[in-house]
């Protein structure tokens, strides 16, 4: 069994910064892509940023130049550094990873429970 646990959300003023972390744990054999999604009230979940095991990254246009995704493979952890935050960044942020567990061959898409980010004066 594998799981993802996010941390780092909170309340921040416009223009401020937050750093989200997501740690994968359990009987992990390998992790391929890791990413962050967000869902605002009344809206669909959307991709924020994604990073594959080789380090290539992809960002939503709305966060390019403000957010940076990174990962520490030794710690099975992915980070999201969010700078110049705007009120429209307010949402629940969810970590996702493609994880192959020990003694299995099929990667699973695993989701964390989410962490709330609120950007408000």
PDB file of N, CA and C in Angstrom, residues 16-78:
ATOM      1  N   UNK A  16       2.434  37.042  -1.871  1.00  0.00           N
ATOM      2  CA  UNK A  16       3.233  36.214  -0.972  1.00  0.00           C
ATOM      3  C   UNK A  16       3.631  34.892  -1.589  1.00  0.00           C
ATOM      4  N   UNK A  17       4.278  34.067  -0.754  1.00  0.00           N
ATOM      5  CA  UNK A  17       4.802  32.783  -1.217  1.00  0.00           C
ATOM      6  C   UNK A  17       4.416  31.667  -0.259  1.00  0.00           C
ATOM      7  N   UNK A  18       4.305  30.484  -0.800  1.00  0.00           N
ATOM      8  CA  UNK A  18       4.119  29.258  -0.021  1.00  0.00           C
ATOM      9  C   UNK A  18       4.887  28.140  -0.707  1.00  0.00           C
ATOM     10  N   UNK A  19       5.279  27.157   0.088  1.00  0.00           N
ATOM     11  CA  UNK A  19       5.940  25.969  -0.458  1.00  0.00           C
ATOM     12  C   UNK A  19       5.166  24.747  -0.005  1.00  0.00           C
ATOM     13  N   UNK A  20       4.646  24.012  -0.964  1.00  0.00           N
ATOM     14  CA  UNK A  20       3.941  22.768  -0.675  1.00  0.00           C
ATOM     15  C   UNK A  20       4.898  21.590  -0.798  1.00  0.00           C
ATOM     16  N   UNK A  21       4.669  20.596   0.056  1.00  0.00           N
ATOM     17  CA  UNK A  21       5.453  19.357  -0.002  1.00  0.00           C
ATOM     18  C   UNK A  21       4.507  18.177  -0.082  1.00  0.00           C
ATOM     19  N   UNK A  22       4.963  17.128  -0.724  1.00  0.00           N
ATOM     20  CA  UNK A  22       4.181  15.891  -0.836  1.00  0.00           C
ATOM     21  C   UNK A  22       5.139  14.718  -0.732  1.00  0.00           C
ATOM     22  N   UNK A  23       4.919  13.889   0.281  1.00  0.00           N
ATOM     23  CA  UNK A  23       5.789  12.747   0.528  1.00  0.00           C
ATOM     24  C   UNK A  23       5.045  11.454   0.219  1.00  0.00           C
ATOM     25  N   UNK A  24       5.683  10.608  -0.568  1.00  0.00           N
ATOM     26  CA  UNK A  24       5.133   9.281  -0.862  1.00  0.00           C
ATOM     27  C   UNK A  24       5.736   8.270   0.101  1.00  0.00           C
ATOM     28  N   UNK A  25       4.887   7.373   0.615  1.00  0.00           N
ATOM     29  CA  UNK A  25       5.376   6.360   1.541  1.00  0.00           C
ATOM     30  C   UNK A  25       4.679   5.039   1.263  1.00  0.00           C
ATOM     31  N   UNK A  26       5.255   3.968   1.810  1.00  0.00           N
ATOM     32  CA  UNK A  26       4.692   2.641   1.615  1.00  0.00           C
ATOM     33  C   UNK A  26       5.674   1.740   0.900  1.00  0.00           C
ATOM     34  N   UNK A  27       5.139   0.669   0.346  1.00  0.00           N
ATOM     35  CA  UNK A  27       5.988  -0.325  -0.324  1.00  0.00           C
ATOM     36  C   UNK A  27       6.204   0.094  -1.778  1.00  0.00           C
ATOM     37  N   UNK A  28       7.071   1.082  -1.950  1.00  0.00           N
ATOM     38  CA  UNK A  28       7.297   1.694  -3.252  1.00  0.00           C
ATOM     39  C   UNK A  28       8.467   1.042  -3.968  1.00  0.00           C
ATOM     40  N   UNK A  29       8.228   0.647  -5.213  1.00  0.00           N
ATOM     41  CA  UNK A  29       9.319   0.167  -6.052  1.00  0.00           C
ATOM     42  C   UNK A  29       9.881   1.303  -6.895  1.00  0.00           C
ATOM     43  N   UNK A  30       8.983   2.065  -7.515  1.00  0.00           N
ATOM     44  CA  UNK A  30       9.435   3.195  -8.335  1.00  0.00           C
ATOM     45  C   UNK A  30       8.323   4.230  -8.455  1.00  0.00           C
ATOM     46  N   UNK A  31       8.754   5.467  -8.713  1.00  0.00           N
ATOM     47  CA  UNK A  31       7.815   6.568  -8.951  1.00  0.00           C
ATOM     48  C   UNK A  31       8.184   7.232 -10.257  1.00  0.00           C
ATOM     49  N   UNK A  32       7.239   7.360 -11.161  1.00  0.00           N
ATOM     50  CA  UNK A  32       7.507   8.042 -12.425  1.00  0.00           C
ATOM     51  C   UNK A  32       7.081   9.504 -12.288  1.00  0.00           C
ATOM     52  N   UNK A  33       5.987   9.880 -12.883  1.00  0.00           N
ATOM     53  CA  UNK A  33       5.561  11.272 -12.822  1.00  0.00           C
ATOM     54  C   UNK A  33       4.989  11.642 -11.468  1.00  0.00           C
ATOM     55  N   UNK A  34       5.275  12.870 -11.052  1.00  0.00           N
ATOM     56  CA  UNK A  34       4.672  13.437  -9.848  1.00  0.00           C
ATOM     57  C   UNK A  34       4.163  14.822 -10.208  1.00  0.00           C
ATOM     58  N   UNK A  35       3.054  15.197  -9.618  1.00  0.00           N
ATOM     59  CA  UNK A  35       2.515  16.499  -9.993  1.00  0.00           C
ATOM     60  C   UNK A  35       1.577  17.072  -8.969  1.00  0.00           C
ATOM     61  N   UNK A  36       1.199  18.320  -9.239  1.00  0.00           N
ATOM     62  CA  UNK A  36       0.251  19.038  -8.409  1.00  0.00           C
ATOM     63  C   UNK A  36      -0.934  19.463  -9.248  1.00  0.00           C
ATOM     64  N   UNK A  37      -2.116  19.256  -8.691  1.00  0.00           N
ATOM     65  CA  UNK A  37      -3.358  19.703  -9.282  1.00  0.00           C
ATOM     66  C   UNK A  37      -4.044  20.607  -8.272  1.00  0.00           C
ATOM     67  N   UNK A  38      -4.995  21.387  -8.738  1.00  0.00           N
ATOM     68  CA  UNK A  38      -5.768  22.209  -7.815  1.00  0.00           C
ATOM     69  C   UNK A  38      -7.227  22.228  -8.239  1.00  0.00           C
ATOM     70  N   UNK A  39      -8.069  22.459  -7.233  1.00  0.00           N
ATOM     71  CA  UNK A  39      -9.501  22.530  -7.486  1.00  0.00           C
ATOM     72  C   UNK A  39     -10.093  23.636  -6.638  1.00  0.00           C
ATOM     73  N   UNK A  40     -10.632  24.642  -7.301  1.00  0.00           N
ATOM     74  CA  UNK A  40     -11.306  25.736  -6.611  1.00  0.00           C
ATOM     75  C   UNK A  40     -12.792  25.396  -6.479  1.00  0.00           C
ATOM     76  N   UNK A  41     -13.485  26.004  -5.514  1.00  0.00           N
ATOM     77  CA  UNK A  41     -14.920  25.721  -5.336  1.00  0.00           C
ATOM     78  C   UNK A  41     -15.702  25.950  -6.620  1.00  0.00           C
ATOM     79  N   UNK A  42     -16.493  24.952  -7.003  1.00  0.00           N
ATOM     80  CA  UNK A  42     -17.330  25.079  -8.185  1.00  0.00           C
ATOM     81  C   UNK A  42     -16.614  24.881  -9.501  1.00  0.00           C
ATOM     82  N   UNK A  43     -15.335  24.535  -9.434  1.00  0.00           N
ATOM     83  CA  UNK A  43     -14.551  24.341 -10.658  1.00  0.00           C
ATOM     84  C   UNK A  43     -13.983  22.925 -10.717  1.00  0.00           C
ATOM     85  N   UNK A  44     -13.577  22.544 -11.914  1.00  0.00           N
ATOM     86  CA  UNK A  44     -12.982  21.229 -12.090  1.00  0.00           C
ATOM     87  C   UNK A  44     -11.523  21.230 -11.644  1.00  0.00           C
ATOM     88  N   UNK A  45     -11.035  20.053 -11.289  1.00  0.00           N
ATOM     89  CA  UNK A  45      -9.631  19.918 -10.924  1.00  0.00           C
ATOM     90  C   UNK A  45      -8.776  20.150 -12.163  1.00  0.00           C
ATOM     91  N   UNK A  46      -7.691  20.912 -11.998  1.00  0.00           N
ATOM     92  CA  UNK A  46      -6.824  21.235 -13.123  1.00  0.00           C
ATOM     93  C   UNK A  46      -5.370  20.975 -12.771  1.00  0.00           C
ATOM     94  N   UNK A  47      -4.587  20.667 -13.792  1.00  0.00           N
ATOM     95  CA  UNK A  47      -3.163  20.453 -13.605  1.00  0.00           C
ATOM     96  C   UNK A  47      -2.476  21.793 -13.350  1.00  0.00           C
ATOM     97  N   UNK A  48      -1.630  21.810 -12.337  1.00  0.00           N
ATOM     98  CA  UNK A  48      -0.818  22.994 -12.038  1.00  0.00           C
ATOM     99  C   UNK A  48       0.596  22.802 -12.585  1.00  0.00           C
ATOM    100  N   UNK A  49       1.224  21.699 -12.207  1.00  0.00           N
ATOM    101  CA  UNK A  49       2.587  21.428 -12.655  1.00  0.00           C
ATOM    102  C   UNK A  49       2.868  19.942 -12.508  1.00  0.00           C
ATOM    103  N   UNK A  50       3.779  19.463 -13.348  1.00  0.00           N
ATOM    104  CA  UNK A  50       4.108  18.042 -13.324  1.00  0.00           C
ATOM    105  C   UNK A  50       5.594  17.882 -13.610  1.00  0.00           C
ATOM    106  N   UNK A  51       6.206  16.867 -12.999  1.00  0.00           N
ATOM    107  CA  UNK A  51       7.618  16.570 -13.208  1.00  0.00           C
ATOM    108  C   UNK A  51       7.784  15.069 -13.309  1.00  0.00           C
ATOM    109  N   UNK A  52       8.562  14.630 -14.311  1.00  0.00           N
ATOM    110  CA  UNK A  52       8.794  13.203 -14.469  1.00  0.00           C
ATOM    111  C   UNK A  52      10.126  12.842 -13.808  1.00  0.00           C
ATOM    112  N   UNK A  53      10.404  11.554 -13.762  1.00  0.00           N
ATOM    113  CA  UNK A  53      11.579  11.095 -13.029  1.00  0.00           C
ATOM    114  C   UNK A  53      12.870  11.660 -13.594  1.00  0.00           C
ATOM    115  N   UNK A  54      12.900  11.947 -14.899  1.00  0.00           N
ATOM    116  CA  UNK A  54      14.101  12.505 -15.500  1.00  0.00           C
ATOM    117  C   UNK A  54      14.293  13.977 -15.243  1.00  0.00           C
ATOM    118  N   UNK A  55      13.265  14.627 -14.705  1.00  0.00           N
ATOM    119  CA  UNK A  55      13.374  16.039 -14.347  1.00  0.00           C
ATOM    120  C   UNK A  55      12.640  16.989 -15.269  1.00  0.00           C
ATOM    121  N   UNK A  56      12.125  16.503 -16.399  1.00  0.00           N
ATOM    122  CA  UNK A  56      11.363  17.391 -17.278  1.00  0.00           C
ATOM    123  C   UNK A  56      10.099  17.871 -16.577  1.00  0.00           C
ATOM    124  N   UNK A  57       9.757  19.133 -16.803  1.00  0.00           N
ATOM    125  CA  UNK A  57       8.618  19.728 -16.125  1.00  0.00           C
ATOM    126  C   UNK A  57       7.609  20.294 -17.119  1.00  0.00           C
ATOM    127  N   UNK A  58       6.385  20.434 -16.622  1.00  0.00           N
ATOM    128  CA  UNK A  58       5.315  21.048 -17.413  1.00  0.00           C
ATOM    129  C   UNK A  58       4.477  21.888 -16.473  1.00  0.00           C
ATOM    130  N   UNK A  59       4.121  23.094 -16.927  1.00  0.00           N
ATOM    131  CA  UNK A  59       3.340  24.002 -16.099  1.00  0.00           C
ATOM    132  C   UNK A  59       2.080  24.472 -16.828  1.00  0.00           C
ATOM    133  N   UNK A  60       1.042  24.723 -16.055  1.00  0.00           N
ATOM    134  CA  UNK A  60      -0.126  25.403 -16.593  1.00  0.00           C
ATOM    135  C   UNK A  60       0.285  26.836 -16.949  1.00  0.00           C
ATOM    136  N   UNK A  61      -0.305  27.374 -17.997  1.00  0.00           N
ATOM    137  CA  UNK A  61       0.045  28.731 -18.418  1.00  0.00           C
ATOM    138  C   UNK A  61      -0.178  29.745 -17.297  1.00  0.00           C
ATOM    139  N   UNK A  62      -1.186  29.513 -16.483  1.00  0.00           N
ATOM    140  CA  UNK A  62      -1.558  30.464 -15.440  1.00  0.00           C
ATOM    141  C   UNK A  62      -0.521  30.587 -14.331  1.00  0.00           C
ATOM    142  N   UNK A  63       0.399  29.616 -14.233  1.00  0.00           N
ATOM    143  CA  UNK A  63       1.384  29.657 -13.145  1.00  0.00           C
ATOM    144  C   UNK A  63       2.819  29.768 -13.642  1.00  0.00           C
ATOM    145  N   UNK A  64       3.021  29.742 -14.947  1.00  0.00           N
ATOM    146  CA  UNK A  64       4.379  29.825 -15.497  1.00  0.00           C
ATOM    147  C   UNK A  64       5.067  31.095 -15.034  1.00  0.00           C
ATOM    148  N   UNK A  65       6.296  30.955 -14.586  1.00  0.00           N
ATOM    149  CA  UNK A  65       7.060  32.102 -14.113  1.00  0.00           C
ATOM    150  C   UNK A  65       6.821  32.430 -12.651  1.00  0.00           C
ATOM    151  N   UNK A  66       5.815  31.824 -12.037  1.00  0.00           N
ATOM    152  CA  UNK A  66       5.512  32.079 -10.622  1.00  0.00           C
ATOM    153  C   UNK A  66       5.706  30.839  -9.760  1.00  0.00           C
ATOM    154  N   UNK A  67       5.386  29.673 -10.300  1.00  0.00           N
ATOM    155  CA  UNK A  67       5.480  28.421  -9.547  1.00  0.00           C
ATOM    156  C   UNK A  67       6.646  27.593 -10.080  1.00  0.00           C
ATOM    157  N   UNK A  68       7.269  26.844  -9.177  1.00  0.00           N
ATOM    158  CA  UNK A  68       8.354  25.938  -9.562  1.00  0.00           C
ATOM    159  C   UNK A  68       8.138  24.583  -8.895  1.00  0.00           C
ATOM    160  N   UNK A  69       8.114  23.538  -9.711  1.00  0.00           N
ATOM    161  CA  UNK A  69       7.996  22.183  -9.181  1.00  0.00           C
ATOM    162  C   UNK A  69       9.376  21.542  -9.160  1.00  0.00           C
ATOM    163  N   UNK A  70       9.635  20.777  -8.113  1.00  0.00           N
ATOM    164  CA  UNK A  70      10.898  20.051  -8.004  1.00  0.00           C
ATOM    165  C   UNK A  70      10.646  18.763  -7.241  1.00  0.00           C
ATOM    166  N   UNK A  71      11.615  17.861  -7.300  1.00  0.00           N
ATOM    167  CA  UNK A  71      11.444  16.598  -6.586  1.00  0.00           C
ATOM    168  C   UNK A  71      12.773  16.126  -6.035  1.00  0.00           C
ATOM    169  N   UNK A  72      12.686  15.402  -4.931  1.00  0.00           N
ATOM    170  CA  UNK A  72      13.846  14.762  -4.312  1.00  0.00           C
ATOM    171  C   UNK A  72      13.571  13.275  -4.371  1.00  0.00           C
ATOM    172  N   UNK A  73      14.178  12.601  -5.341  1.00  0.00           N
ATOM    173  CA  UNK A  73      13.891  11.182  -5.549  1.00  0.00           C
ATOM    174  C   UNK A  73      14.328  10.336  -4.346  1.00  0.00           C
ATOM    175  N   UNK A  74      15.375  10.733  -3.681  1.00  0.00           N
ATOM    176  CA  UNK A  74      15.849   9.969  -2.528  1.00  0.00           C
ATOM    177  C   UNK A  74      14.840  10.006  -1.380  1.00  0.00           C
ATOM    178  N   UNK A  75      14.052  11.084  -1.328  1.00  0.00           N
ATOM    179  CA  UNK A  75      13.062  11.234  -0.262  1.00  0.00           C
ATOM    180  C   UNK A  75      11.645  10.969  -0.741  1.00  0.00           C
ATOM    181  N   UNK A  76      11.494  10.557  -2.005  1.00  0.00           N
ATOM    182  CA  UNK A  76      10.153  10.325  -2.568  1.00  0.00           C
ATOM    183  C   UNK A  76       9.241  11.526  -2.340  1.00  0.00           C
ATOM    184  N   UNK A  77       9.786  12.703  -2.556  1.00  0.00           N
ATOM    185  CA  UNK A  77       9.078  13.942  -2.243  1.00  0.00           C
ATOM    186  C   UNK A  77       9.048  14.866  -3.454  1.00  0.00           C
ATOM    187  N   UNK A  78       7.904  15.522  -3.633  1.00  0.00           N
ATOM    188  CA  UNK A  78       7.763  16.545  -4.663  1.00  0.00           C
ATOM    189  C   UNK A  78       7.355  17.849  -3.974  1.00  0.00           C
TER     190      UNK A  78
END
